[in-house]
CSV table of C-alpha atoms in Angstrom, one decimal:
chain,number,residue,atom,x,y,z
E,1,UNK,CA,-5.9,15.9,-11.2
E,2,UNK,CA,-3.6,16.8,-8.5
E,3,UNK,CA,-2.9,14.7,-5.5
E,4,UNK,CA,-1.3,16.1,-2.3
E,5,UNK,CA,0.0,13.9,0.3
E,6,UNK,CA,-1.7,16.0,2.9
E,7,UNK,CA,-5.1,15.2,1.4
E,8,UNK,CA,-4.3,11.5,1.8
E,9,UNK,CA,-3.1,12.1,5.5
E,10,UNK,CA,-6.4,13.7,6.2
E,11,UNK,CA,-8.6,11.1,4.4
E,12,UNK,CA,-6.8,8.3,6.0
E,13,UNK,CA,-6.7,9.8,9.6
E,14,UNK,CA,-10.5,10.7,9.3
E,15,UNK,CA,-11.3,7.2,8.2
E,16,UNK,CA,-9.2,5.2,10.6
E,17,UNK,CA,-8.0,7.1,13.6
E,18,UNK,CA,-11.1,6.6,15.8
E,19,UNK,CA,-11.8,2.9,14.8
E,20,UNK,CA,-8.1,1.5,14.6
E,21,UNK,CA,-6.3,4.2,16.7
E,22,UNK,CA,-3.9,4.6,13.6
E,23,UNK,CA,-2.5,7.7,11.9
E,24,UNK,CA,-0.7,8.2,8.6
E,25,UNK,CA,2.2,10.6,9.0
E,26,UNK,CA,4.8,12.0,6.9
E,27,UNK,CA,8.3,10.7,7.5
E,28,UNK,CA,11.9,11.1,6.1
E,29,UNK,CA,13.9,8.8,3.8
E,30,UNK,CA,12.5,5.4,4.8
E,31,UNK,CA,8.9,4.3,5.6
E,32,UNK,CA,8.1,2.5,8.8
E,33,UNK,CA,5.1,1.2,10.8
E,34,UNK,CA,5.3,1.8,14.5
E,35,UNK,CA,2.7,0.4,16.8
E,36,UNK,CA,1.6,2.4,19.9
E,37,UNK,CA,4.0,2.4,22.7
E,38,UNK,CA,4.7,4.2,26.1
E,39,UNK,CA,5.7,7.3,24.4
E,40,UNK,CA,3.1,7.5,21.5
E,41,UNK,CA,-0.4,6.1,22.2
E,42,UNK,CA,-1.4,5.5,18.5
E,43,UNK,CA,0.0,3.5,15.8
E,44,UNK,CA,1.6,5.2,13.0
E,45,UNK,CA,2.1,4.5,9.4
E,46,UNK,CA,5.0,6.7,8.3
E,47,UNK,CA,5.7,7.0,4.7
E,48,UNK,CA,8.8,8.4,2.8
E,49,UNK,CA,9.7,11.8,1.5
E,50,UNK,CA,6.1,13.0,1.0
E,51,UNK,CA,5.6,10.8,-2.0
E,52,UNK,CA,1.6,10.1,-2.4
E,53,UNK,CA,2.6,6.5,-3.9
E,54,UNK,CA,4.8,5.8,-0.8
E,55,UNK,CA,1.9,6.6,1.2
E,56,UNK,CA,-0.4,4.4,-0.6
E,57,UNK,CA,2.2,1.5,-0.6
E,58,UNK,CA,2.6,1.7,3.3
E,59,UNK,CA,-1.1,1.8,3.7
E,60,UNK,CA,-1.7,-1.3,1.5
E,61,UNK,CA,0.7,-3.2,3.9
E,62,UNK,CA,-1.3,-2.0,6.8
E,63,UNK,CA,-4.3,-3.2,5.1
E,64,UNK,CA,-2.7,-6.7,4.6
E,65,UNK,CA,-1.6,-6.9,8.4
E,66,UNK,CA,-3.8,-8.6,10.9
E,67,UNK,CA,-4.6,-7.5,14.3
E,68,UNK,CA,-1.5,-9.3,15.7
E,69,UNK,CA,0.8,-8.0,13.1
E,70,UNK,CA,-0.3,-4.5,13.6
E,71,UNK,CA,1.2,-4.7,17.1
E,72,UNK,CA,4.7,-5.3,15.7
E,73,UNK,CA,7.3,-2.7,14.3
E,74,UNK,CA,6.9,-3.0,10.4
E,75,UNK,CA,4.3,-5.6,11.0
E,76,UNK,CA,7.2,-8.1,11.8
E,77,UNK,CA,7.8,-8.6,8.2
E,78,UNK,CA,11.3,-9.2,6.8
E,79,UNK,CA,12.8,-6.8,4.3
E,80,UNK,CA,15.7,-7.6,2.0
E,81,UNK,CA,17.2,-4.4,0.9
E,82,UNK,CA,17.8,-3.5,-2.8
E,83,UNK,CA,20.5,-5.6,-4.5
E,84,UNK,CA,18.6,-9.1,-4.1
E,85,UNK,CA,19.5,-12.2,-5.9
E,86,UNK,CA,16.9,-13.8,-8.2
E,87,UNK,CA,15.9,-16.3,-5.7
E,88,UNK,CA,15.3,-13.5,-2.9
E,89,UNK,CA,13.6,-11.3,-5.4
E,90,UNK,CA,11.1,-14.3,-6.2
E,91,UNK,CA,10.4,-14.5,-2.5
E,92,UNK,CA,10.1,-10.7,-2.2
E,93,UNK,CA,7.5,-10.6,-5.1
E,94,UNK,CA,5.5,-13.4,-3.7
E,95,UNK,CA,4.9,-11.5,-0.4
E,96,UNK,CA,4.3,-8.3,-2.3
E,97,UNK,CA,1.5,-9.5,-4.6
E,98,UNK,CA,-1.4,-9.0,-2.0
E,99,UNK,CA,-0.1,-5.4,-0.8
E,100,UNK,CA,0.4,-4.2,-4.4
E,101,UNK,CA,-3.0,-5.4,-5.4
E,102,UNK,CA,-4.3,-3.3,-2.6
E,103,UNK,CA,-2.1,-0.4,-3.5
E,104,UNK,CA,-3.5,-0.6,-7.1
E,105,UNK,CA,-7.1,-0.7,-5.9
E,106,UNK,CA,-6.5,2.3,-3.6
E,107,UNK,CA,-4.5,4.2,-6.4
E,108,UNK,CA,-7.3,3.7,-8.8
E,109,UNK,CA,-9.8,4.8,-6.1
E,110,UNK,CA,-7.9,8.2,-5.9
E,111,UNK,CA,-7.5,8.5,-9.8
E,112,UNK,CA,-3.7,8.2,-9.1
E,113,UNK,CA,-1.4,6.1,-11.5
E,114,UNK,CA,-0.2,2.9,-10.3
E,115,UNK,CA,3.0,1.1,-11.2
E,116,UNK,CA,4.3,-2.2,-9.7
E,117,UNK,CA,7.5,-1.9,-7.7
E,118,UNK,CA,10.1,-4.8,-8.0
E,119,UNK,CA,12.2,-2.5,-5.8
E,120,UNK,CA,15.6,-3.9,-6.8
E,121,UNK,CA,17.5,-1.5,-8.8
E,122,UNK,CA,20.9,-2.8,-7.7
E,123,UNK,CA,20.2,-6.6,-8.2
E,124,UNK,CA,22.4,-8.9,-10.2
E,125,UNK,CA,19.6,-9.4,-12.7
E,126,UNK,CA,16.5,-7.6,-14.3
E,127,UNK,CA,13.3,-8.5,-12.7
E,128,UNK,CA,10.4,-9.3,-15.0
E,129,UNK,CA,8.2,-6.3,-14.1
E,130,UNK,CA,5.5,-7.2,-16.8
E,131,UNK,CA,5.2,-10.7,-15.4
E,132,UNK,CA,4.9,-9.5,-11.9
E,133,UNK,CA,2.2,-6.9,-13.1
E,134,UNK,CA,0.1,-9.8,-14.5
E,135,UNK,CA,0.4,-11.6,-11.2
E,136,UNK,CA,-0.5,-8.5,-9.3
E,137,UNK,CA,-3.5,-7.9,-11.9
E,138,UNK,CA,-4.8,-11.3,-11.3
E,139,UNK,CA,-4.7,-10.8,-7.4
E,140,UNK,CA,-6.7,-7.5,-8.1
E,141,UNK,CA,-9.3,-9.3,-10.1
E,142,UNK,CA,-9.8,-12.0,-7.4
E,143,UNK,CA,-10.2,-9.4,-4.7
E,144,UNK,CA,-12.7,-7.5,-6.7
E,145,UNK,CA,-14.7,-10.6,-7.4
E,146,UNK,CA,-14.6,-11.7,-3.7
E,147,UNK,CA,-15.3,-8.2,-2.4
E,148,UNK,CA,-12.8,-5.6,-0.9
E,149,UNK,CA,-11.6,-6.4,2.6
E,150,UNK,CA,-13.1,-4.0,5.3
E,151,UNK,CA,-10.2,-1.5,5.5
E,152,UNK,CA,-9.5,-1.5,1.9
E,153,UNK,CA,-13.3,-0.8,1.0
E,154,UNK,CA,-13.3,1.9,3.8
E,155,UNK,CA,-10.4,3.8,2.3
E,156,UNK,CA,-11.4,3.1,-1.3
E,157,UNK,CA,-14.7,4.7,-0.6
E,158,UNK,CA,-13.3,7.8,1.2
E,159,UNK,CA,-10.9,8.2,-1.7
E,160,UNK,CA,-13.6,7.9,-4.4
E,161,UNK,CA,-15.7,10.4,-2.6
E,162,UNK,CA,-12.9,12.9,-2.2
E,163,UNK,CA,-11.7,12.6,-5.9
E,164,UNK,CA,-15.0,11.9,-7.3
E,165,UNK,CA,-14.3,8.6,-8.8
E,166,UNK,CA,-17.1,6.2,-10.0
E,167,UNK,CA,-17.3,2.9,-8.5
E,168,UNK,CA,-14.4,0.4,-9.3
E,169,UNK,CA,-14.9,-2.2,-12.0
E,170,UNK,CA,-12.5,-4.8,-13.2
E,171,UNK,CA,-12.0,-3.4,-16.6
E,172,UNK,CA,-10.6,-0.3,-15.2
E,173,UNK,CA,-7.5,-2.3,-14.2
E,174,UNK,CA,-5.2,-2.7,-17.3
E,175,UNK,CA,-1.8,-4.3,-17.5
E,176,UNK,CA,0.5,-1.8,-19.4
C-alpha cells in the first residue's frame, strides 16, 4: 500500500477544517503547530519534510491537546532537543506516551507502519526503545478499551475508509 502525504492532508482537512478550523500543511525541516492569528485565520499543523510519519505524529499531538492548548504555539509544550540526558529523556518519554499511542492507532488505521520515537540520537546513553514501546502499547490497549477520543476516532474512521482497513482490535497492535 502506498501512502502519500497529500492524501493525509486531504483526509485531515476534510475531517477537521469545518469543525475545528484546523488544517494540516506541509512544512520544512521542523514541525510546528501554529494557532490562528491576525494573518492566518485558521490553526495549522505543519509537519516536516513531507514525511507521512511526521504528519501522523504532529496530528497525534493535536489530538492530545485540549481547547486551551490548541490556542498556544506548539500547544505550549516544552521540547528538549536531541542530546538529552537520561533524566530528561525519561521526562520526554513520559509526556510522549499518549501522543505516540494515538499515533500508533492512527498509523494502524491507515495501514502504515509505526515505530516509537525516542528522538535522542545524540544523547549520552541509549534509550530503551523496547521498554518505551511496551509502555506505549499498554496505553494503546487502555485507549482501545475505554473508547477512542472524539478526534482520534474521527480521523481513524476517515483513514480506515480511505485505505479500506477493517475496524481496529487490540490484537492488531504488537510489540516488535
